mmCIF file of C-alpha atoms in Angstrom:
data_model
loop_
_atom_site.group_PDB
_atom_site.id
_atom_site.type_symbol
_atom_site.label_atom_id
_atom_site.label_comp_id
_atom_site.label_asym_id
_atom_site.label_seq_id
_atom_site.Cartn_x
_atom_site.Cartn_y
_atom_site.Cartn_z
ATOM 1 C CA UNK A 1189 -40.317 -12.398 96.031
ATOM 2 C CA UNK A 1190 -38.570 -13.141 92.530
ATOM 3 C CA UNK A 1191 -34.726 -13.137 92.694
ATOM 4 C CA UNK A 1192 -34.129 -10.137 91.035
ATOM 5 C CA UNK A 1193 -31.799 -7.034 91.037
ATOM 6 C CA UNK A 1194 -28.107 -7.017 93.164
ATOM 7 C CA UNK A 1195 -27.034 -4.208 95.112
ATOM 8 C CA UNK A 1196 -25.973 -1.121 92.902
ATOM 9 C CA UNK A 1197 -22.320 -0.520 92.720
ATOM 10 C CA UNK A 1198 -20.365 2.608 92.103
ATOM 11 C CA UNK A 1199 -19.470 3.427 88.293
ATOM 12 C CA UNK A 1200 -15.497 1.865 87.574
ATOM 13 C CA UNK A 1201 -13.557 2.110 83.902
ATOM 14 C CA UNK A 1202 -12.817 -1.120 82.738
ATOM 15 C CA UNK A 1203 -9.724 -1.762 80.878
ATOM 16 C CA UNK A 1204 -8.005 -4.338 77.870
ATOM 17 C CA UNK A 1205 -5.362 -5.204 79.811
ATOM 18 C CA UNK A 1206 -4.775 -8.208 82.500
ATOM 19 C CA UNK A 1207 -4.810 -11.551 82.016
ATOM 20 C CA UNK A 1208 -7.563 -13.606 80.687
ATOM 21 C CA UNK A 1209 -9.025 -16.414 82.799
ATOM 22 C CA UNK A 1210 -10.249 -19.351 81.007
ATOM 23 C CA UNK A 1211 -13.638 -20.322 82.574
ATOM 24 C CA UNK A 1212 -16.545 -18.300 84.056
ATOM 25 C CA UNK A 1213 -17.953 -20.598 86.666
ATOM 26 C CA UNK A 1214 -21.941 -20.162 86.879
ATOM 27 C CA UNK A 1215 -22.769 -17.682 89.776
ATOM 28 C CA UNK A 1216 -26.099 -18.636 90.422
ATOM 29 C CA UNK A 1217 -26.561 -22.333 90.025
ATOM 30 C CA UNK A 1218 -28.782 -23.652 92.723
ATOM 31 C CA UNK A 1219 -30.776 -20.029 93.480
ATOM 32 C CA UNK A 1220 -32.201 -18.776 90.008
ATOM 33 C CA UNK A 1221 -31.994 -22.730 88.547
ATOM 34 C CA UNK A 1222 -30.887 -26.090 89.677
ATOM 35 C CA UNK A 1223 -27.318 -26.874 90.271
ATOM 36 C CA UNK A 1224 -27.632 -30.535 89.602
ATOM 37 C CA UNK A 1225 -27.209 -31.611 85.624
ATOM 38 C CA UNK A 1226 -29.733 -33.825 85.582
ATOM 39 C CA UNK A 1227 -32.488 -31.828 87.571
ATOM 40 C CA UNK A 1228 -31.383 -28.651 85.262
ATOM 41 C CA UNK A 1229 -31.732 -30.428 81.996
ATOM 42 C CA UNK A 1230 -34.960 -31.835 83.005
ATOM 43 C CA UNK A 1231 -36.626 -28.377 84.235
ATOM 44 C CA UNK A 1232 -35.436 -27.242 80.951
ATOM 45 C CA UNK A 1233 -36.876 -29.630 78.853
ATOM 46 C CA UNK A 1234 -40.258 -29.312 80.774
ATOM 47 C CA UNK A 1235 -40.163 -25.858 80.100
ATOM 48 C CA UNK A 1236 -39.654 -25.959 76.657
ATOM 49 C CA UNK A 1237 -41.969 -28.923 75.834
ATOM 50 C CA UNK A 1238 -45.049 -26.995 78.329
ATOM 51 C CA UNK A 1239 -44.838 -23.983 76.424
ATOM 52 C CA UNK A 1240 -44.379 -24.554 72.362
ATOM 53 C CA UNK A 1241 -44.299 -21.947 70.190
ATOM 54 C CA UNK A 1242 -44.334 -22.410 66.505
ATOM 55 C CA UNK A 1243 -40.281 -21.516 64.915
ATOM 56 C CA UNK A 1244 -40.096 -17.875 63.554
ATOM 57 C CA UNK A 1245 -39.273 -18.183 60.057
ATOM 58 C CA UNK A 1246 -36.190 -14.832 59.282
ATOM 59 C CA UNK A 1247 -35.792 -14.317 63.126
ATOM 60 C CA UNK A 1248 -33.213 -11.950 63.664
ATOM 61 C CA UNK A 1249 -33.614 -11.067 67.681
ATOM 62 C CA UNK A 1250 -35.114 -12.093 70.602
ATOM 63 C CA UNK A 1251 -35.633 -10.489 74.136
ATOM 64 C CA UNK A 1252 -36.148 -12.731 77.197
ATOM 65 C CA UNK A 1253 -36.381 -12.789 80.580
ATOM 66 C CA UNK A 1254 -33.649 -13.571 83.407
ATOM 67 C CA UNK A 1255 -35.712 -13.916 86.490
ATOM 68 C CA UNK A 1256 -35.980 -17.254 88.325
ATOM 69 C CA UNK A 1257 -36.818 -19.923 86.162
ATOM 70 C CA UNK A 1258 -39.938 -21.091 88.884
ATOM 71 C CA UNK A 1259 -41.184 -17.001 87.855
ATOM 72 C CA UNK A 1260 -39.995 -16.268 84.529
ATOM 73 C CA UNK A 1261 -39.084 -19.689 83.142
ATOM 74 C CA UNK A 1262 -42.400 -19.939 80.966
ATOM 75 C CA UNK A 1263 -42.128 -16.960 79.378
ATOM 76 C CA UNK A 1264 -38.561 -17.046 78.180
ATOM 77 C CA UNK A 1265 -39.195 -21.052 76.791
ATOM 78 C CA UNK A 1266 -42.081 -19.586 75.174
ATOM 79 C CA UNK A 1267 -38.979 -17.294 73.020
ATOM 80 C CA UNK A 1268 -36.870 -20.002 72.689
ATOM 81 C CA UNK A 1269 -39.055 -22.205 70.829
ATOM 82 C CA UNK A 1270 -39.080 -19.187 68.629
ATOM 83 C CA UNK A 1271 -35.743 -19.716 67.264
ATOM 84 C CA UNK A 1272 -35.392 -22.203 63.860
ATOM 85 C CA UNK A 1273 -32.097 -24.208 65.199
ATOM 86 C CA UNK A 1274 -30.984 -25.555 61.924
ATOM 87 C CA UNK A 1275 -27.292 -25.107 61.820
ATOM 88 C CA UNK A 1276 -24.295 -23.722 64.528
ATOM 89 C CA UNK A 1277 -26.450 -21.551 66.758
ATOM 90 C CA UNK A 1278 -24.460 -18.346 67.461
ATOM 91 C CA UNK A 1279 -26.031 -15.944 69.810
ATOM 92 C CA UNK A 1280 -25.002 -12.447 70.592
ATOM 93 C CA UNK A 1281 -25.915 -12.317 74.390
ATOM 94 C CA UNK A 1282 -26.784 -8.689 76.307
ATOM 95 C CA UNK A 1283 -27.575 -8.120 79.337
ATOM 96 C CA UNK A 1284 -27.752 -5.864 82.271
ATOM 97 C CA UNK A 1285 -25.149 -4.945 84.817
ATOM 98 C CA UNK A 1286 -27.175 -5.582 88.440
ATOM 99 C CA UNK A 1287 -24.594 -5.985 90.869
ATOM 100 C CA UNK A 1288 -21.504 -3.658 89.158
ATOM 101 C CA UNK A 1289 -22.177 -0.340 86.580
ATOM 102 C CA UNK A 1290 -19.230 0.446 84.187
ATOM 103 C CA UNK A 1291 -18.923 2.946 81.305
ATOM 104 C CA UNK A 1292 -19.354 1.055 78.489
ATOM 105 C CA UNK A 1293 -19.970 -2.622 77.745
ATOM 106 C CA UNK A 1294 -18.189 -5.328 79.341
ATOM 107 C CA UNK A 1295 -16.197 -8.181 77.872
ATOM 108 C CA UNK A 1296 -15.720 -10.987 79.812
ATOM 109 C CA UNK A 1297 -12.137 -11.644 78.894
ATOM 110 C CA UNK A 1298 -12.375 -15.343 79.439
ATOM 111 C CA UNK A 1299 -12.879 -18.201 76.680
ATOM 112 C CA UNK A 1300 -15.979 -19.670 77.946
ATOM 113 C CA UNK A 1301 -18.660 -20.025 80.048
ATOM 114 C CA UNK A 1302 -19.542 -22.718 82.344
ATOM 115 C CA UNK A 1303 -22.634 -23.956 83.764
ATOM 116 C CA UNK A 1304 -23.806 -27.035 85.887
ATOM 117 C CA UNK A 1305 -24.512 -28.672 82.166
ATOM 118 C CA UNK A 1306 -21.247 -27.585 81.196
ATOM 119 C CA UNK A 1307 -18.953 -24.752 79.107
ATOM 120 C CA UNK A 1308 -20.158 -22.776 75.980
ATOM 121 C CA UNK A 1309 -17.509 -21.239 74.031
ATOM 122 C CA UNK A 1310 -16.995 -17.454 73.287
ATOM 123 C CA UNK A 1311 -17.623 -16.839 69.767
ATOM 124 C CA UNK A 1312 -14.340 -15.704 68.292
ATOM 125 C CA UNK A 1313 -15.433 -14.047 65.475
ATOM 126 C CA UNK A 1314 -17.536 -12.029 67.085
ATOM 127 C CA UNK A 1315 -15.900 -11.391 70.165
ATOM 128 C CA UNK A 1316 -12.767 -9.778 67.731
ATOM 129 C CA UNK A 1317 -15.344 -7.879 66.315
ATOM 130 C CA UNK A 1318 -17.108 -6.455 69.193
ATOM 131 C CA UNK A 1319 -13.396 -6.001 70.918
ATOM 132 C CA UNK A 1320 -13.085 -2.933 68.542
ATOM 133 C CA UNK A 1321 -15.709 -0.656 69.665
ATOM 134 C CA UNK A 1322 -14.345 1.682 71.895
ATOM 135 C CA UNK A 1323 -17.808 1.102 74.069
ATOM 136 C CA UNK A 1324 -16.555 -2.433 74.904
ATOM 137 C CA UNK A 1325 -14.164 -3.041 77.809
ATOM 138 C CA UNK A 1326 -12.447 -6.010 79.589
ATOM 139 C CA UNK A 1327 -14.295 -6.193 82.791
ATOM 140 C CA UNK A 1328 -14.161 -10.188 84.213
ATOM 141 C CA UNK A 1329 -15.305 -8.414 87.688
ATOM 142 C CA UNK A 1330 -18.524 -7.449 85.645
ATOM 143 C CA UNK A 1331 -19.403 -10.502 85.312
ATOM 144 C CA UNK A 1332 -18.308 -12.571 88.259
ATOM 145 C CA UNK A 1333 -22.005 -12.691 89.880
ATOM 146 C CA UNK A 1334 -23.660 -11.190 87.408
ATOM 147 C CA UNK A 1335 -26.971 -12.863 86.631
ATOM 148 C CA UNK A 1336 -28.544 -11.775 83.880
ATOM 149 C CA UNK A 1337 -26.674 -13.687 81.172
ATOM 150 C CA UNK A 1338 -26.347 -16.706 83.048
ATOM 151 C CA UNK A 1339 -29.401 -17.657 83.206
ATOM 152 C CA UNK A 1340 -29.944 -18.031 79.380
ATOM 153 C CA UNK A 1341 -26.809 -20.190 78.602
ATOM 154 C CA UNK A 1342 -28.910 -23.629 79.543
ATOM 155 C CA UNK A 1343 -31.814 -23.207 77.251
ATOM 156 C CA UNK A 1344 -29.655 -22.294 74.693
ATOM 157 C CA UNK A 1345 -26.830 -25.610 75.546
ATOM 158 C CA UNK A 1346 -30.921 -27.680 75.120
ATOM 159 C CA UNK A 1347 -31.895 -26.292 72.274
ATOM 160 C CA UNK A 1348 -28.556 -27.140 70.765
ATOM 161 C CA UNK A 1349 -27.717 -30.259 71.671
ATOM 162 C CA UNK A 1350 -31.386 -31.770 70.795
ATOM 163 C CA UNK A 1351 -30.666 -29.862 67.512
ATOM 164 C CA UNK A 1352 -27.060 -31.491 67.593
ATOM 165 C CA UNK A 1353 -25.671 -28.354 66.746
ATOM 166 C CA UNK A 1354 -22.679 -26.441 68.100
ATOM 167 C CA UNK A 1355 -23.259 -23.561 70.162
ATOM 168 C CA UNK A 1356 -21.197 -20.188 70.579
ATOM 169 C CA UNK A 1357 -22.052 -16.986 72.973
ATOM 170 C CA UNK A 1358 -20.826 -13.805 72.871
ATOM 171 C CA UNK A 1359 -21.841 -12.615 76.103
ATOM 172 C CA UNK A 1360 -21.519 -8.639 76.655
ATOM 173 C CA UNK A 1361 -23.158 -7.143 80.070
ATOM 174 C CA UNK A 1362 -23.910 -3.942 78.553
ATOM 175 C CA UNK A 1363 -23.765 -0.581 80.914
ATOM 176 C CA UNK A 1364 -23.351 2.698 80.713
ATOM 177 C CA UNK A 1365 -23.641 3.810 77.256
ATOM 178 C CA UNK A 1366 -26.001 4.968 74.775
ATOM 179 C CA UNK A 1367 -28.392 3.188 72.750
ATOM 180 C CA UNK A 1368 -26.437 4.185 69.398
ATOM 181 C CA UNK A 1369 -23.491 2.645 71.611
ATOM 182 C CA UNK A 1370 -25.117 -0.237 72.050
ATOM 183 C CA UNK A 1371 -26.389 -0.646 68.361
ATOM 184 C CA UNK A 1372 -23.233 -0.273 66.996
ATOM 185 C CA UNK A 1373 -21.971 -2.852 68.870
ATOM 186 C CA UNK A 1374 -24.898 -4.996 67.506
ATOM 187 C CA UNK A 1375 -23.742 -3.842 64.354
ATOM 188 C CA UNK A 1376 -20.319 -4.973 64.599
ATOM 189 C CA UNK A 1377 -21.398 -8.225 65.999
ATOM 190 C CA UNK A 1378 -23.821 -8.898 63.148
ATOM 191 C CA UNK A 1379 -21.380 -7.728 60.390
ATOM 192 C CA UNK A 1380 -18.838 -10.538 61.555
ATOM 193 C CA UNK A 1381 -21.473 -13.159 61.980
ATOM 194 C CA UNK A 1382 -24.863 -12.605 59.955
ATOM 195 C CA UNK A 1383 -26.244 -15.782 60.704
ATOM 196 C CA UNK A 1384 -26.070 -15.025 64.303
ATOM 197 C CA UNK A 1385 -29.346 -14.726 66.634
ATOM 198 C CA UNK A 1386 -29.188 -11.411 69.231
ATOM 199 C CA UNK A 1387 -30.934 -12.223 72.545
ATOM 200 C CA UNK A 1388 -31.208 -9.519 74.515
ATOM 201 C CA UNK A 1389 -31.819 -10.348 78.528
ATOM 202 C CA UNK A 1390 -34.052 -8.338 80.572
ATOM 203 C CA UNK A 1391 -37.371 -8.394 82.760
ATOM 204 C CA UNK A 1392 -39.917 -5.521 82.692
ATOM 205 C CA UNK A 1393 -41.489 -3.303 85.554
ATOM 206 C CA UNK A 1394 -40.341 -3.734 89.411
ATOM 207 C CA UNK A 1395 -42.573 -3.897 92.985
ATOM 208 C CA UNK A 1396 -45.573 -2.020 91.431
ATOM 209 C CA UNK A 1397 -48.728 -3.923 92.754
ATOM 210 C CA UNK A 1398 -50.045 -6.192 90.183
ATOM 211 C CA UNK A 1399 -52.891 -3.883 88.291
ATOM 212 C CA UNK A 1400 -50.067 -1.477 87.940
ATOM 213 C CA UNK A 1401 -47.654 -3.528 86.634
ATOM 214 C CA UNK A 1402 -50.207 -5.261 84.058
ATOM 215 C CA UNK A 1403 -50.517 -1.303 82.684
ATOM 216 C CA UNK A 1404 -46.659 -0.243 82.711
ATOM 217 C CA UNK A 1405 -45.822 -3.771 81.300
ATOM 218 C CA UNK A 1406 -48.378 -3.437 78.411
ATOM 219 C CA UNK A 1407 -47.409 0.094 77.411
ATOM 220 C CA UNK A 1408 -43.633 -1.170 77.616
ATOM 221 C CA UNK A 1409 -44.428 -3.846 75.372
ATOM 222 C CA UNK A 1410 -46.366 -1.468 73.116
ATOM 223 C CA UNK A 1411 -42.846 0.797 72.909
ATOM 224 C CA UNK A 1412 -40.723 -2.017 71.925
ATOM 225 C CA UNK A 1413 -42.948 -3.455 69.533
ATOM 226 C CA UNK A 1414 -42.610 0.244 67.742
ATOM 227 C CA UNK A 1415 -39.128 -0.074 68.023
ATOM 228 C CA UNK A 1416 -38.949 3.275 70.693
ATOM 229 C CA UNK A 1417 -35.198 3.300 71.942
ATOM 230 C CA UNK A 1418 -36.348 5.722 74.476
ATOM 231 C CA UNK A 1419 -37.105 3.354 77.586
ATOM 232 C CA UNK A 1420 -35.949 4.223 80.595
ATOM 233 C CA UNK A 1421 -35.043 1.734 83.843
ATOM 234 C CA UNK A 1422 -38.224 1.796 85.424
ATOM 235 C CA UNK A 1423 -40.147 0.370 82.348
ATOM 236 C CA UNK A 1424 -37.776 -2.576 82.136
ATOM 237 C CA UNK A 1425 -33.825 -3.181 84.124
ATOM 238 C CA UNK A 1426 -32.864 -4.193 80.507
ATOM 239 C CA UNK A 1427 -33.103 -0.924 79.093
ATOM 240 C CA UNK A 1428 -29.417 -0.480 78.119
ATOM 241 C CA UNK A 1429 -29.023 -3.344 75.797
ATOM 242 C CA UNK A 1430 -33.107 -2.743 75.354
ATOM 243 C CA UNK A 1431 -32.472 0.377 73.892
ATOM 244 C CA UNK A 1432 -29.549 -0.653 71.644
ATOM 245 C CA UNK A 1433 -31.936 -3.566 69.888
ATOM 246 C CA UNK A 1434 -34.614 -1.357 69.450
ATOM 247 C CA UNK A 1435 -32.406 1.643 67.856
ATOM 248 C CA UNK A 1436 -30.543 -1.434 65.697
ATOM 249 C CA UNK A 1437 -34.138 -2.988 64.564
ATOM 250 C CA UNK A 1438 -35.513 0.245 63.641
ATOM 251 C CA UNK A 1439 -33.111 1.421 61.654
ATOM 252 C CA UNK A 1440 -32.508 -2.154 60.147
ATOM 253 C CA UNK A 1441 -36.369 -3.027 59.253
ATOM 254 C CA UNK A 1442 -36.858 -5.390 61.708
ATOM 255 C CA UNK A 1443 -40.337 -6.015 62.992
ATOM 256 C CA UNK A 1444 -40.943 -6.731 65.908
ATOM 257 C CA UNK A 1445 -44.128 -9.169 67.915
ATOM 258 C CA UNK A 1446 -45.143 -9.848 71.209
ATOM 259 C CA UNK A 1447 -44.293 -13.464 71.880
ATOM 260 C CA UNK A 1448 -45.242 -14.431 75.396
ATOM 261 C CA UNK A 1449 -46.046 -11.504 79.093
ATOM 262 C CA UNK A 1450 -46.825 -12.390 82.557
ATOM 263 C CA UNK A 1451 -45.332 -11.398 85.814
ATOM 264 C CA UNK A 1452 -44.212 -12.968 88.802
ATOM 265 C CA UNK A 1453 -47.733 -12.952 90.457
ATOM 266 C CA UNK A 1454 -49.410 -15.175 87.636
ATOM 267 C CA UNK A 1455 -47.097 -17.537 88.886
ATOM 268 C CA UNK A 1456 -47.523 -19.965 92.401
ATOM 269 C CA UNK A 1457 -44.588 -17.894 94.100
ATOM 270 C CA UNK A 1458 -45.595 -14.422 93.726
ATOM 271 C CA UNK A 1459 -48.045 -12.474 95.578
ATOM 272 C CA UNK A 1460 -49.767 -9.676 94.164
ATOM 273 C CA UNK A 1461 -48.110 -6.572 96.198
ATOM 274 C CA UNK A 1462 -44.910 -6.557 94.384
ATOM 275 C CA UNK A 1463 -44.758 -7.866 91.415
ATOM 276 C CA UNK A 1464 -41.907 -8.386 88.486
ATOM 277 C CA UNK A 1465 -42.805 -7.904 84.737
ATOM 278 C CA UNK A 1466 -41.297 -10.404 82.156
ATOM 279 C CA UNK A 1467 -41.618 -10.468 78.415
ATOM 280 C CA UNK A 1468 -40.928 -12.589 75.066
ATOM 281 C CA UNK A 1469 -40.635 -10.391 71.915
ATOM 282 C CA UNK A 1470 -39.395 -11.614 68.506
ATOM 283 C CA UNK A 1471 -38.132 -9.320 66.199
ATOM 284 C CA UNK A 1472 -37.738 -10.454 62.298
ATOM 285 C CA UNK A 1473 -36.036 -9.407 58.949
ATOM 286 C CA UNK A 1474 -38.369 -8.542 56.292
ATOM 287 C CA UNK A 1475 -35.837 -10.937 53.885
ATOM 288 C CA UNK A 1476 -33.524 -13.290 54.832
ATOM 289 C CA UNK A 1477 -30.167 -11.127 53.580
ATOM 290 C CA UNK A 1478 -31.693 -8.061 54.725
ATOM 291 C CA UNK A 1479 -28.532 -6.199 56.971
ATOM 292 C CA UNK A 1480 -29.446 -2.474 56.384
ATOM 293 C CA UNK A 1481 -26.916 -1.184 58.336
ATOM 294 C CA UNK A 1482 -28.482 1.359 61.027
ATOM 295 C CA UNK A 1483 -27.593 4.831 62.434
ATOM 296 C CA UNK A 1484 -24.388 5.166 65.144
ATOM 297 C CA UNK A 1485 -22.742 2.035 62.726
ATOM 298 C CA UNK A 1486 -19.271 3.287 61.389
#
């Protein structure tokens, strides 16, 4: 069975306030990827060099998945060869809340994060940026095992540092809120840093049988690449900070193609019964400077 969703937790406020830790140590090194350096950055690399995918020339946003990297590995290197690293590569990272549900989206409140091939630092720009939507809230506990952004940090930390380029994350674990919510935070994020990439984290259908999932899967995929902010959990766990791209790129003239799908049982670890759904989708400017701001932006 792919590692997948954490047990549901009850709905809590987050808050500004507290003190700000300085690290947040990887929570799943050694379950959903290797723990050792050298094992990680080789798995990486493999992954990245078996499945090439020609740059995306104006890409503006990508959505990935955060399974396992033995079950969704392929796909998501399949979206990061996507991305044209030819300067600082700033990424706006959303995710899911599996293991703890908030109202709102939630910060971090610590200055980097940390993984087996070691930190990334919080984009500062951005992070002031996104700290003044009233949607996003300090919430460290948010993050402490969550999963879902994790995962991405070291094929980003490859792709930069055989690029040679520095790499910044604002990482935002985005719950209960709207997608206009969750666009405007894009909004903000984009506004402070245009040259920065959005990578949204999520998987796609959950433990239908295979057949079923291959049809939910391809209709989800249809809905996203028409930019429909109207997904709902059971099409894909992302669908918070799903939603929020797809209301941004709509509004903003993005278009959006389908990169890379499979699901857990196309892979040798899943069986067929009970499947999970992971896609790449690109989504592109129609000119470079093009930042149409888009409905639920201030």
């Amino acid at each position: 069975m792919p590692q997948r969703e954490g047990i549901a937790r009850p709905l809590s406020h987050g808050c500004h306030s507290g003190r700000m830790s300085s690290v947040r140590q990887p929570a799943v090194a050694g379950v959903f990827y290797p723990a050792e350096p050298g094992e990680l950055r080789a798995q990486v690399d493999q992954l990245l060099t078996q499945h090439p995918q020609a740059t995306v020339p104006n890409l503006r946003a990508l959505i990935a998945p955060h399974a396992g990297y033995r079950f969704s590995g392929a796909i998501a290197a399949s979206g990061y060869n996507c991305i044209p690293v030819t300067g600082p590569l700033r990424v706006l990272l959303l995710g899911p809340t599996h293991r703890m549900a908030i109202r709102g989206v939630a910060d971090p409140a610590v200055a980097a994060f940390a993984t087996p091939l070691g930190e990334v630092p919080l984009d500062a720009e951005m992070m002031t940026a996104v700290r003044k939507s009233p949607a996003v809230v300090a919430a460290p506990q948010v993050h402490a095992q969550e999963h879902s952004l994790e995962v991405h940090l070291p094929f980003l930390q490859r792709l930069a540092a055989k690029a040679a380029v520095p790499l910044t994350v604002a990482p935002l674990a985005v719950s209960e809120v709207t997608p206009a919510l969750a666009a405007q935070v894009i909004h903000r994020a984009l506004a402070a840093a245009p040259d920065a990439l959005v990578l949204v984290s999520s998987d796609l259908s959950h433990y239908l049988d295979y057949a079923q999932a291959q049809l939910r899967d391809a209709q989800t995929i249809e809905r996203m690449l028409r930019c429909d902010a109207q997904l709902i959990p059971g099409d894909a766990c992302g669908v918070r900070p799903v939603n929020g791209l797809l209301h941004h790129a709509s509004a903003a003239g993005w278009q959006a193609e389908l990169v890379a799908a499979a699901n857990s049982g196309d892979t040798p670890y899943g069986d067929h019964d009970r499947v999970v759904g992971y896609a790449s989708l690109a989504f592109t400017a129609p000119r470079p400077d093009s930042m149409t701001p888009q409905g639920g932006a201030e």
